[in-house]
PDB file of C-alpha atoms in Angstrom:
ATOM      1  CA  UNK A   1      61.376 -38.444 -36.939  1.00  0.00           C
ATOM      2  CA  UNK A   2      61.999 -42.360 -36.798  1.00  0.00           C
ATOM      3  CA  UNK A   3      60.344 -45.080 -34.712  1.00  0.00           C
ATOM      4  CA  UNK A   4      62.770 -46.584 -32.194  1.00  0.00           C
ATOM      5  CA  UNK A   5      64.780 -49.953 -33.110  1.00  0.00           C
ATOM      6  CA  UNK A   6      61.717 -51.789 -31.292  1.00  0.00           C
ATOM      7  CA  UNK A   7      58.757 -52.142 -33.328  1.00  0.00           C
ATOM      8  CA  UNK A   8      56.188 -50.172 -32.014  1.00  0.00           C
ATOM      9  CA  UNK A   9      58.240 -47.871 -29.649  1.00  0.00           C
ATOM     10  CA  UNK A  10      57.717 -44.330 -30.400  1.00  0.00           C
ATOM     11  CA  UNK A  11      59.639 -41.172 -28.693  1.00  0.00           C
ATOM     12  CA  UNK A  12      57.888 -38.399 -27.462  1.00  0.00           C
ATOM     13  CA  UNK A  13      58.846 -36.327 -30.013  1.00  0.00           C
ATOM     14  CA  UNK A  14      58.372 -38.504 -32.720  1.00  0.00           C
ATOM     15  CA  UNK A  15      54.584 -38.928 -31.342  1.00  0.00           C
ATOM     16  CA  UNK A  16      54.004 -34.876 -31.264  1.00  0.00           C
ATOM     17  CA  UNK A  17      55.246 -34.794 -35.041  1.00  0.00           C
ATOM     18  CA  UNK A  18      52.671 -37.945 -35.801  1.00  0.00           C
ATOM     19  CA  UNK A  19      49.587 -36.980 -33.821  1.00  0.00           C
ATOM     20  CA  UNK A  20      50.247 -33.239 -33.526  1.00  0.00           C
ATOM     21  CA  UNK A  21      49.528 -33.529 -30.065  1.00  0.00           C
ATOM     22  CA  UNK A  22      51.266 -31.002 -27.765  1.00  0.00           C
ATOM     23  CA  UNK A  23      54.208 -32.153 -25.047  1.00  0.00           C
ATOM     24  CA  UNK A  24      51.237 -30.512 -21.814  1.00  0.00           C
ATOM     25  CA  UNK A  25      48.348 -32.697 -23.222  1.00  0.00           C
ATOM     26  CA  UNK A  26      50.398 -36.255 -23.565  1.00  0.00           C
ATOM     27  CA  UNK A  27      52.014 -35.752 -20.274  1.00  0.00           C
ATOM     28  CA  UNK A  28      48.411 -34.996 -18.795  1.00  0.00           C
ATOM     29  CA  UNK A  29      46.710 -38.223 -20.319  1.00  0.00           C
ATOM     30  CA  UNK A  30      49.989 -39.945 -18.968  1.00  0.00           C
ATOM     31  CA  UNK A  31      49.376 -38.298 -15.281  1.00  0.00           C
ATOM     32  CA  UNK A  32      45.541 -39.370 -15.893  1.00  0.00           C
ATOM     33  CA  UNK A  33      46.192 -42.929 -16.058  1.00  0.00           C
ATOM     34  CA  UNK A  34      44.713 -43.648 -19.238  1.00  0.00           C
ATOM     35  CA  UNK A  35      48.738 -43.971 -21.532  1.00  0.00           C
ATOM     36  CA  UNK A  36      50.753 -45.945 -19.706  1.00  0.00           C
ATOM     37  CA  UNK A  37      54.037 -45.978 -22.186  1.00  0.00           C
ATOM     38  CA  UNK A  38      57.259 -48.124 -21.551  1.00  0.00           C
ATOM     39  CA  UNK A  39      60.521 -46.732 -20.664  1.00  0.00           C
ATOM     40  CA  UNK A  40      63.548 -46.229 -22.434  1.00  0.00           C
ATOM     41  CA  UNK A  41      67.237 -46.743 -21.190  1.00  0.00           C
ATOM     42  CA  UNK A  42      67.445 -43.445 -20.087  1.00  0.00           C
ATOM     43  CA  UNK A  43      63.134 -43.507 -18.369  1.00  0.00           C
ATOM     44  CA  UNK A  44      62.366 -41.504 -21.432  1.00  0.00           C
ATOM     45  CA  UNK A  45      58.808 -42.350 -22.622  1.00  0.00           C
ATOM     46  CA  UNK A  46      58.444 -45.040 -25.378  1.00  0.00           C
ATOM     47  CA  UNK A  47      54.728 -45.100 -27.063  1.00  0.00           C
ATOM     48  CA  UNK A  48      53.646 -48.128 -28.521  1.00  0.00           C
ATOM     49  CA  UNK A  49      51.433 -48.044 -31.605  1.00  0.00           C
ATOM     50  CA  UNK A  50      48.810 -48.909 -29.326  1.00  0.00           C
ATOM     51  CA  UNK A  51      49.493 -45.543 -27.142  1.00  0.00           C
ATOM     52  CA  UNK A  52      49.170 -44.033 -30.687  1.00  0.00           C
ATOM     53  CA  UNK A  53      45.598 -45.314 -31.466  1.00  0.00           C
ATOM     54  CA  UNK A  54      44.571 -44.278 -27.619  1.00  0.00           C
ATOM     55  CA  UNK A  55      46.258 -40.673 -28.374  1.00  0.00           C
ATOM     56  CA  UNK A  56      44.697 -39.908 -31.713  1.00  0.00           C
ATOM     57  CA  UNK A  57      41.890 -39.616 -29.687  1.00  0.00           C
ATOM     58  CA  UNK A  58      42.382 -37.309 -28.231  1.00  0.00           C
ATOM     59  CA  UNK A  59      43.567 -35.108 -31.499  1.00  0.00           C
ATOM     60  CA  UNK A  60      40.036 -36.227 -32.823  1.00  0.00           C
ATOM     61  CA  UNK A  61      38.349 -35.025 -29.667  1.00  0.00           C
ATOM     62  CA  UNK A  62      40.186 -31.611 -29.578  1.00  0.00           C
ATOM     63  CA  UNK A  63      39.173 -31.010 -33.203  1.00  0.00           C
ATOM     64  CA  UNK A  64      35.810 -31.118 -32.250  1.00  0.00           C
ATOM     65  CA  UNK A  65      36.281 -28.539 -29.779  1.00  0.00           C
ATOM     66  CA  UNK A  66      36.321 -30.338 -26.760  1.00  0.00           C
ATOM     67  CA  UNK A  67      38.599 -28.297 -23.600  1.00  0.00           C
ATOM     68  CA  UNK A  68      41.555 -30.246 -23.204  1.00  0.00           C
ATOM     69  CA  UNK A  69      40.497 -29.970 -19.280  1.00  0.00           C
ATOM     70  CA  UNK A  70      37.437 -31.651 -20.145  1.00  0.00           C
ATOM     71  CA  UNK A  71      39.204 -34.108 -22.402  1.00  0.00           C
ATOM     72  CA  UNK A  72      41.541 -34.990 -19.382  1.00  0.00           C
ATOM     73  CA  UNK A  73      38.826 -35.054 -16.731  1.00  0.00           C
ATOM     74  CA  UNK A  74      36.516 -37.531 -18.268  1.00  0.00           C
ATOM     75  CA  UNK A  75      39.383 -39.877 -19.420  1.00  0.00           C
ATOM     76  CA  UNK A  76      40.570 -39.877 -15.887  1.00  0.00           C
ATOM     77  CA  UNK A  77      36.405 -40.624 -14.658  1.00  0.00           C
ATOM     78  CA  UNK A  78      36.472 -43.084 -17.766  1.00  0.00           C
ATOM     79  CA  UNK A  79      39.597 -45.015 -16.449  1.00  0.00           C
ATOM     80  CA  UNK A  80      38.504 -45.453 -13.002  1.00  0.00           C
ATOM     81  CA  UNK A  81      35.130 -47.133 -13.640  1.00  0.00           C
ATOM     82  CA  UNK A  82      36.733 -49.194 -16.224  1.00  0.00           C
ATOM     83  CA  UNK A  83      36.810 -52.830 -15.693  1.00  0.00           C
ATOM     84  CA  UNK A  84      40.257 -54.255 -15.987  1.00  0.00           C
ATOM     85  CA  UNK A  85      39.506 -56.703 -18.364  1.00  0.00           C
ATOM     86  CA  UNK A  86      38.412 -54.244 -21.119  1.00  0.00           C
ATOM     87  CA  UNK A  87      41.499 -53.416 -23.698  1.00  0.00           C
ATOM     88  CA  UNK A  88      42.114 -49.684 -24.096  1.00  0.00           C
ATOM     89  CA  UNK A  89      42.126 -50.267 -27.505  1.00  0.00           C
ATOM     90  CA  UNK A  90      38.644 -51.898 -27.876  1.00  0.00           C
ATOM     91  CA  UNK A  91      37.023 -48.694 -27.178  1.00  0.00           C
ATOM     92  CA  UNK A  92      35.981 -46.124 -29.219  1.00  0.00           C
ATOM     93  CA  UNK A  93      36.027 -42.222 -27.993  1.00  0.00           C
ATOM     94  CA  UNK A  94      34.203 -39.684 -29.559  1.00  0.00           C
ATOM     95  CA  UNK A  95      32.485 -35.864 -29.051  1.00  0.00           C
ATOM     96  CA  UNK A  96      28.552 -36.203 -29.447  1.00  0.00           C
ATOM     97  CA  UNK A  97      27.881 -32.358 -28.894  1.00  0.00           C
ATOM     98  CA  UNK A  98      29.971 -31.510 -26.307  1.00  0.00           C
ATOM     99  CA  UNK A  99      30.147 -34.701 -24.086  1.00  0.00           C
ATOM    100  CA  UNK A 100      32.974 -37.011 -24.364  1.00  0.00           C
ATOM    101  CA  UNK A 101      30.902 -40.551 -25.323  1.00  0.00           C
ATOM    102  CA  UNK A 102      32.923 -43.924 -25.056  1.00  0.00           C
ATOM    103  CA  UNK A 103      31.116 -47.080 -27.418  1.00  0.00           C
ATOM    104  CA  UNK A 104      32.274 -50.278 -26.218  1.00  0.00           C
ATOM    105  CA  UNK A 105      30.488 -52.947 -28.806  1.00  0.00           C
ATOM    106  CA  UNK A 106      27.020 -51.716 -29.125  1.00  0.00           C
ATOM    107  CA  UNK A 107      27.093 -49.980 -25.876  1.00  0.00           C
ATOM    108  CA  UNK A 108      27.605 -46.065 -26.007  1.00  0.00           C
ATOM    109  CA  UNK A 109      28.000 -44.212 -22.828  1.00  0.00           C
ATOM    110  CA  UNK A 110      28.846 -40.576 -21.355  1.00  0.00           C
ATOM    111  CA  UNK A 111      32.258 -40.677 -19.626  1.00  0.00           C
ATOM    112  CA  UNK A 112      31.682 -38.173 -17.350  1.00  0.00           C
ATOM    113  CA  UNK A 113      27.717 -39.752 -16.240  1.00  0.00           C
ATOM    114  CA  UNK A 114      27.806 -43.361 -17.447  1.00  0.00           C
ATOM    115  CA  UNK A 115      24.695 -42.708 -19.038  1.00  0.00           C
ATOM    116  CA  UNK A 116      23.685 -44.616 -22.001  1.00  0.00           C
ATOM    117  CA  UNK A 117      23.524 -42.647 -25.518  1.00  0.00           C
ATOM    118  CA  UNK A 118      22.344 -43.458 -28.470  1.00  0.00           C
ATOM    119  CA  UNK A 119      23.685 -42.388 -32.417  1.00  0.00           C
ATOM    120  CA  UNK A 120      24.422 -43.954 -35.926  1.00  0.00           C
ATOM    121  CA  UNK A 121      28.224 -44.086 -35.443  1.00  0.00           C
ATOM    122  CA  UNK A 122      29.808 -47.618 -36.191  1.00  0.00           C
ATOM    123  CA  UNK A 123      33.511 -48.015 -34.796  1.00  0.00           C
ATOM    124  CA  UNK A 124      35.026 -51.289 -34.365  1.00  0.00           C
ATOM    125  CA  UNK A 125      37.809 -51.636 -32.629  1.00  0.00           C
ATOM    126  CA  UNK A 126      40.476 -51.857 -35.663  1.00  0.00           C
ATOM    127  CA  UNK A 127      38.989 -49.303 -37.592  1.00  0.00           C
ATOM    128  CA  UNK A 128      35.983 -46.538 -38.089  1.00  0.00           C
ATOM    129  CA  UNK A 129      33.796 -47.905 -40.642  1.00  0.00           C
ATOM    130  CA  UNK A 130      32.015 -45.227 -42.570  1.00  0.00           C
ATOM    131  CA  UNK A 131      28.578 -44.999 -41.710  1.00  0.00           C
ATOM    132  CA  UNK A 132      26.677 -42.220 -43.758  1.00  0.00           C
ATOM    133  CA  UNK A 133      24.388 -40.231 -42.246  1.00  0.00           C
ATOM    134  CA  UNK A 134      21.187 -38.244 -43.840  1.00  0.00           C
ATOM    135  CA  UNK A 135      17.972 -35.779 -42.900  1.00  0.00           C
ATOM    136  CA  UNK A 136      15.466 -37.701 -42.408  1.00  0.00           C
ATOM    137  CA  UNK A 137      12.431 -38.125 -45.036  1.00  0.00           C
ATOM    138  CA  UNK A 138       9.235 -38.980 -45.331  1.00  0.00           C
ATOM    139  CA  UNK A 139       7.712 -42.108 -44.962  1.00  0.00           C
ATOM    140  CA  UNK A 140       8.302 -44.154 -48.391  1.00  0.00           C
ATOM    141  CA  UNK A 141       5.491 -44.004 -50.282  1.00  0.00           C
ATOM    142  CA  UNK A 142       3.352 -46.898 -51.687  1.00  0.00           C
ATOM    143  CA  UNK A 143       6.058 -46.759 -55.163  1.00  0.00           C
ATOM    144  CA  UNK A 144       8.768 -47.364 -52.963  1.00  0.00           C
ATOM    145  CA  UNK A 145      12.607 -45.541 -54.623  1.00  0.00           C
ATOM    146  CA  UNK A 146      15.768 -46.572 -54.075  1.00  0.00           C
ATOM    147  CA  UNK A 147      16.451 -43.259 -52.210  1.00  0.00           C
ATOM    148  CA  UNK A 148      13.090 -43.834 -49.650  1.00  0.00           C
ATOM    149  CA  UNK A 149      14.215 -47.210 -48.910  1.00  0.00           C
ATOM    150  CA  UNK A 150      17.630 -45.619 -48.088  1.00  0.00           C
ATOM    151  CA  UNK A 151      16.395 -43.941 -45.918  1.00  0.00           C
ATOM    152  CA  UNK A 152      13.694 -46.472 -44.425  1.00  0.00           C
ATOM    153  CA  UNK A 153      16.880 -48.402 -42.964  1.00  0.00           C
ATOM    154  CA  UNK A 154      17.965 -45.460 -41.607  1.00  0.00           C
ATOM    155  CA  UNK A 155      15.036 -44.139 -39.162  1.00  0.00           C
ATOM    156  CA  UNK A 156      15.248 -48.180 -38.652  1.00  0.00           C
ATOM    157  CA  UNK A 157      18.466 -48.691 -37.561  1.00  0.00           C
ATOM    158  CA  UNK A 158      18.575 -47.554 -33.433  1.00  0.00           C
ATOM    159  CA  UNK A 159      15.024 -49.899 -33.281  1.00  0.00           C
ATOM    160  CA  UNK A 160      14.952 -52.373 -35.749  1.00  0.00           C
ATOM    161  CA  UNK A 161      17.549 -53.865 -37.403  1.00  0.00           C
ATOM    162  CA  UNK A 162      16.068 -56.549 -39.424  1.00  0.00           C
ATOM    163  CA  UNK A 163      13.483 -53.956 -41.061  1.00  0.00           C
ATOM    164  CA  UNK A 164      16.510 -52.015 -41.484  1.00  0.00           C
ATOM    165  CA  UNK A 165      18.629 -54.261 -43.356  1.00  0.00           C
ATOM    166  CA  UNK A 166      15.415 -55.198 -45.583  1.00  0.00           C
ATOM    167  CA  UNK A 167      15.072 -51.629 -46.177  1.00  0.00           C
ATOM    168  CA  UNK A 168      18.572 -51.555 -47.638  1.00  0.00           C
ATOM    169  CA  UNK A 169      18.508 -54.737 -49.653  1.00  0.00           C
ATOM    170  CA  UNK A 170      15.482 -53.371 -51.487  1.00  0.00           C
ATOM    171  CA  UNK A 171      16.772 -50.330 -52.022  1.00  0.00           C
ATOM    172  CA  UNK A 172      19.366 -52.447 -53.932  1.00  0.00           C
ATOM    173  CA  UNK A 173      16.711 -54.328 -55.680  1.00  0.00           C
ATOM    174  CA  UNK A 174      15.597 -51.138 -56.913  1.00  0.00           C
ATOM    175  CA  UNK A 175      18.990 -49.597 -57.880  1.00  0.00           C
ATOM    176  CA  UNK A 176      21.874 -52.479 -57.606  1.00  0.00           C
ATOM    177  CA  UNK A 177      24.127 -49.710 -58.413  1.00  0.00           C
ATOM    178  CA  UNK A 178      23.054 -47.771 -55.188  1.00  0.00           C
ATOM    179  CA  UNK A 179      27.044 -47.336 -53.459  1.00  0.00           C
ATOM    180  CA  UNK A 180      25.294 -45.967 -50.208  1.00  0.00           C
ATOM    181  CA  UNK A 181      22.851 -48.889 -49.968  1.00  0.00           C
ATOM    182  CA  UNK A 182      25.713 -51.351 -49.951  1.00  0.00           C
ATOM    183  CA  UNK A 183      27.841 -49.034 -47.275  1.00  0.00           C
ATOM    184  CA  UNK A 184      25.059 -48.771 -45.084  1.00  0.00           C
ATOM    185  CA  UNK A 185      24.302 -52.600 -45.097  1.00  0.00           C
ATOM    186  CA  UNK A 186      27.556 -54.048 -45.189  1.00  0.00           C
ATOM    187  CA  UNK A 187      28.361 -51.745 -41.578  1.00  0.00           C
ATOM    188  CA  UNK A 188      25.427 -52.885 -40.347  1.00  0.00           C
ATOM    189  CA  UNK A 189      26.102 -56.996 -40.989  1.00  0.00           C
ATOM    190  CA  UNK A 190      29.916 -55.954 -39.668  1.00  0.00           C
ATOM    191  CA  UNK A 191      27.969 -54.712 -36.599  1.00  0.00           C
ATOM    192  CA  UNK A 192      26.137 -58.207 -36.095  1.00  0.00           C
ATOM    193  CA  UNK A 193      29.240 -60.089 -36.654  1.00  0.00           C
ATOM    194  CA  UNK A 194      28.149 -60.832 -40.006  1.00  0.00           C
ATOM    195  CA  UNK A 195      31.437 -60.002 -42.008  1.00  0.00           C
ATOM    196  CA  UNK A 196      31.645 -62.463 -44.183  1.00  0.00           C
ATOM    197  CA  UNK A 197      28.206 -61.761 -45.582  1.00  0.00           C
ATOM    198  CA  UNK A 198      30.026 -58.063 -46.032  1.00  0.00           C
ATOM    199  CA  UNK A 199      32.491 -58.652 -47.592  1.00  0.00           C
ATOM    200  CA  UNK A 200      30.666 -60.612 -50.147  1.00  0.00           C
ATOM    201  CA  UNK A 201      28.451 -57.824 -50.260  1.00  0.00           C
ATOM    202  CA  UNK A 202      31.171 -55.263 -50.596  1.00  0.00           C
ATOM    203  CA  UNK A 203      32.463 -57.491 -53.206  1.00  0.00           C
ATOM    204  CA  UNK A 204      29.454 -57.077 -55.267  1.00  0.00           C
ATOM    205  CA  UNK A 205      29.168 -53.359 -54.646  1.00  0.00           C
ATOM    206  CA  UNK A 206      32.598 -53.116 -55.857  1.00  0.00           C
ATOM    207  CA  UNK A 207      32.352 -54.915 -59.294  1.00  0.00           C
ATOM    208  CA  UNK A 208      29.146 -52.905 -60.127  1.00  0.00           C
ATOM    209  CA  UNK A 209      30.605 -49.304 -58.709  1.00  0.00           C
ATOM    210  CA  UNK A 210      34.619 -50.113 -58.662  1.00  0.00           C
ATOM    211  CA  UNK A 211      35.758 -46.484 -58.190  1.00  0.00           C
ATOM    212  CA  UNK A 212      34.192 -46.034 -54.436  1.00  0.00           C
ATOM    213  CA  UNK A 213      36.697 -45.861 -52.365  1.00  0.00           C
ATOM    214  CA  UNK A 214      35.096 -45.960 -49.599  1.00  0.00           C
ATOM    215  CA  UNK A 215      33.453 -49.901 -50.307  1.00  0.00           C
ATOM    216  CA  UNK A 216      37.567 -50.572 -50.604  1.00  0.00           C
ATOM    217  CA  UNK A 217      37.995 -49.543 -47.040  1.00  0.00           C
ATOM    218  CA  UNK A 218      34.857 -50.610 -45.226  1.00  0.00           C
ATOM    219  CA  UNK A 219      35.700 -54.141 -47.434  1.00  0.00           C
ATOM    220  CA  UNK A 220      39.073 -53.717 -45.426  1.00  0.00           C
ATOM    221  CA  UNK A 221      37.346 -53.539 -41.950  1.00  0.00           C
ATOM    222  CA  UNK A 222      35.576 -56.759 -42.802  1.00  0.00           C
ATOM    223  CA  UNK A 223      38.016 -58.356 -43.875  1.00  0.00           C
ATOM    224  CA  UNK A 224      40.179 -57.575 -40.420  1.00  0.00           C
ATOM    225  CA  UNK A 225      37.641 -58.325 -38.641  1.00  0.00           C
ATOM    226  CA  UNK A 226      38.010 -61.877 -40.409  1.00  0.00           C
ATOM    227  CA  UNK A 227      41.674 -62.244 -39.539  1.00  0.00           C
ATOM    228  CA  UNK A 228      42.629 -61.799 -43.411  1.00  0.00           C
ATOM    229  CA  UNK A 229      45.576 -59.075 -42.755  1.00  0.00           C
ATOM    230  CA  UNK A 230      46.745 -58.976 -46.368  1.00  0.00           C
ATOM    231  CA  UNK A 231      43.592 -58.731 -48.157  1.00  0.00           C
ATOM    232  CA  UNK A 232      42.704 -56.008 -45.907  1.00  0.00           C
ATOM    233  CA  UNK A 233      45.759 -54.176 -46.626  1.00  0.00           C
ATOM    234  CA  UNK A 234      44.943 -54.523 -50.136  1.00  0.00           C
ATOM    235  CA  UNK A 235      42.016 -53.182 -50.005  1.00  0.00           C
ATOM    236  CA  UNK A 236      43.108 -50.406 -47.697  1.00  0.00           C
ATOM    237  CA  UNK A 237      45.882 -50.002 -50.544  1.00  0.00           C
ATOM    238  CA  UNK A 238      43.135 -49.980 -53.432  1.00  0.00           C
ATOM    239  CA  UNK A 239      41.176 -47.303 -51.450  1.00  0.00           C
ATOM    240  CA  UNK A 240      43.924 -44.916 -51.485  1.00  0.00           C
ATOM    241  CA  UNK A 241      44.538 -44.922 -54.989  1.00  0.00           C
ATOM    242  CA  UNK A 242      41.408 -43.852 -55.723  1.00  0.00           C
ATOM    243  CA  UNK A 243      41.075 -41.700 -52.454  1.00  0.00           C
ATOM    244  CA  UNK A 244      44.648 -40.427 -50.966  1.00  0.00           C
ATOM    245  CA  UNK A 245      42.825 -37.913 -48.913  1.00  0.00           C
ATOM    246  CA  UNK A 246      41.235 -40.441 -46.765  1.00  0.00           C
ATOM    247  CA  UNK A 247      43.162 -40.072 -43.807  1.00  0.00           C
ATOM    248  CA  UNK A 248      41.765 -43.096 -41.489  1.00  0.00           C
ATOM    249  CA  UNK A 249      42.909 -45.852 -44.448  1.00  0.00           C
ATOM    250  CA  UNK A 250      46.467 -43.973 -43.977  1.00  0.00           C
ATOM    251  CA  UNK A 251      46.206 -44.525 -40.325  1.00  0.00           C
ATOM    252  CA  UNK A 252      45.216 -48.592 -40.498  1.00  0.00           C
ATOM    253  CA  UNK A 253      47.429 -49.079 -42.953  1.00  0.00           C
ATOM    254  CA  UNK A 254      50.079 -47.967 -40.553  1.00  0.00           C
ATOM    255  CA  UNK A 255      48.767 -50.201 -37.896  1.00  0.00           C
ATOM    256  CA  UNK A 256      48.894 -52.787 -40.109  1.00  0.00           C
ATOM    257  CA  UNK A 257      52.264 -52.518 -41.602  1.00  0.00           C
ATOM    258  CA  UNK A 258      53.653 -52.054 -37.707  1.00  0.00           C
ATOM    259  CA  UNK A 259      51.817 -55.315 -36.826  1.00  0.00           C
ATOM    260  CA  UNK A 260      53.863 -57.096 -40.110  1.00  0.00           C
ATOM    261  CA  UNK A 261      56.902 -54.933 -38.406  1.00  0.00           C
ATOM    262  CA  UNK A 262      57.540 -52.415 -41.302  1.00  0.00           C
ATOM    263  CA  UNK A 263      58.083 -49.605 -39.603  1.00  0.00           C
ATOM    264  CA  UNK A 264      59.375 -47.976 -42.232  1.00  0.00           C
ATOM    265  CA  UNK A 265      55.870 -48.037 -44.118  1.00  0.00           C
ATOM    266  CA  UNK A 266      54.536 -47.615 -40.750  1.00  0.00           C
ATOM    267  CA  UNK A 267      55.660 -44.133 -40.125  1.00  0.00           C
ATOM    268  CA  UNK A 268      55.306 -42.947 -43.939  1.00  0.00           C
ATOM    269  CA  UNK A 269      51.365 -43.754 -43.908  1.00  0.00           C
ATOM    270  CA  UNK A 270      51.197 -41.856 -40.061  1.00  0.00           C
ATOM    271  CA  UNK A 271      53.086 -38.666 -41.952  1.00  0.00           C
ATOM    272  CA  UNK A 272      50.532 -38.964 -44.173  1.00  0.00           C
ATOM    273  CA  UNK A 273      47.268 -39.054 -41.644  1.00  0.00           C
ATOM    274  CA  UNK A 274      49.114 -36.316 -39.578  1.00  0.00           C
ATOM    275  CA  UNK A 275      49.151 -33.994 -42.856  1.00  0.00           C
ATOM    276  CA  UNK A 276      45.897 -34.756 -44.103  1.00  0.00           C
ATOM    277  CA  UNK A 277      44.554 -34.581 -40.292  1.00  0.00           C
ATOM    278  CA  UNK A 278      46.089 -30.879 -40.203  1.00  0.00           C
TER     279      UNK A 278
END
C-alpha cells in the first residue's frame, strides 16, 4: 500500500486501505461529480491528497449513520448549486442529526434544502479545530466561577461574540489554569481571523497546562492558518506525544508532510488515522 511515484497520486486501492472506504461508494462520489481524480497510464484512477480530504468525508459521514444513498444524493445537489469558484477543499461536510450540512466560512447550510443552520462546530478549511461543547447552565450568578463564565461564552457564542469572548477571558481571570477557557477562546479568535492573538493565547495556555494536547493541535491550526508550516507540524508532532489516539493530528500531519513531499511520512500518519478511525 504505497502512494504512486507522483506526490499526491493515490491508487484506488491504496485509498480503500487509507480511508476504509468501499470500491461502490468512491466510484459513486466519482459518478456524482463531486471526486474528479487524474488518470494513470493505463485510465486507472489516481487520487490526489486533496481527493483524500474530500473522501474522508464521506467515512466521517457514514459513521454517523448517514445512507450512503443519501450521502451520494446530497453531494450530487451540493455540487450542482456550487459556485465554481469555491475550492472543494474549503468546505467542511458534516451530519447534524440526520441532514448532510456543508459550512463554508461562517455560513452553514443543508445540502439537500440550502437552508441556513446554525451549531457550535468550528472547521477551517486545513483542519477541525476542537470546539468543546457543554449542557447548558444557569445564568452566572452575581459571584461569577470560572466554570459559569465558561459557560456564559457559550450560550453567547451563535449571538454575541464579543460578550462571548469576555465571558472566556474572565473565566481565565478567575482560573488562568482553566485548559477549556483557552480552547474555547483561541477557536473563536481563529474564527475572526484573529490567529495570531491565538496562538499567543495558546502559547500561554500551554506554559501554564503543558500536557493538553489538544492546545498543541488547535496551536497547530493557528499557526497554518498563519502560513508557519513547520511550527505547525511541531505542534501537531508535540500533540501526539502526549495524545497518539488523536486521529485528526495524524491526518494533518499527513497533509502536511505530502505538501513538503514526504510521502513516505505521508502514508505512515494516514495508516495511523485509518486504524484509530476503525
Amino acid at each position: 500500500m504505497t502512494p504512486e511515484k507522483s506526490t499526491g497520486n493515490f491508487t484506488i486501492r491504496s485509498t480503500q486501505d487509507l480511508l476504509g472506504l468501499s470500491r461502490a461508494v468512491i466510484r459513486g462520489l466519482i459518478a456524482a461529480g463531486f471526486v474528479t481524480p487524474g488518470r494513470g497510464r493505463r485510465n486507472e484512477y489516481r487520487f490526489s491528497f486533496q481527493d483524500l480530504v474530500l473522501l474522508r468525508t464521506a467515512v466521517e459521514l457514514q459513521a454517523a449513520e448517514v445512507p450512503p444513498r443519501r450521502i451520494l444524493s446530497s453531494l450530487r445537489r451540493l455540487r450542482a448549486n456550487l459556485p465554481a469558484e469555491v475550492p472543494v477543499t474549503g468546505l467542511r461536510i458534516t451530519a447534524v442529526g440526520n441532514e448532510v450540512t456543508v459550512r463554508e466560512g461562517r455560513s452553514q447550510w443543508q445540502a439537500d434544502s440550502g437552508q441556513l443552520v446554525f451549531d457550535f462546530e468550528l472547521a477551517p478549511a486545513k483542519g477541525s479545530v476542537t470546539f468543546l461543547q457543554r449542557a447548558a447552565g444557569r445564568n452566572a450568578p452575581s459571584d461569577e466561577t470560572p466554570e459559569s463564565a465558561f459557560r456564559k461564552g457559550e450560550s453567547l457564542e451563535s449571538t454575541d461574540r464579543a460578550g462571548a469572548e469576555a465571558a472566556y477571558r474572565r473565566s481565565l481571570r478567575l482560573d488562568p489554569h482553566f485548559a477549556d477557557a483557552y480552547l474555547n477562546l483561541g477557536a473563536l479568535l481563529c474564527e475572526a481571523k484573529r490567529c495570531r492573538e491565538a496562538v499567543a493565547l495558546y502559547d500561554e495556555a500551554i506554559r501554564r497546562c503543558p500536557t493538553q494536547a489538544l492546545l498543541h493541535f488547535n496551536r497547530a491550526i493557528a499557526l497554518e492558518d498563519l502560513g508557519r508550516q513547520s511550527d505547525a507540524l511541531a505542534s501537531y508532532n508535540t500533540c501526539l506525544r502526549l495524545d497518539p489516539g488523536l486521529a485528526d493530528a495524524h491526518f494533518n500531519v499527513a497533509r502536511l508532510h505530502e505538501q513538503r513531499g514526504d510521502g513516505k511520512r505521508a502514508v505512515r500518519h494516514l495508516s495511523a488515522y485509518r486504524r484509530l478511525r476503525g
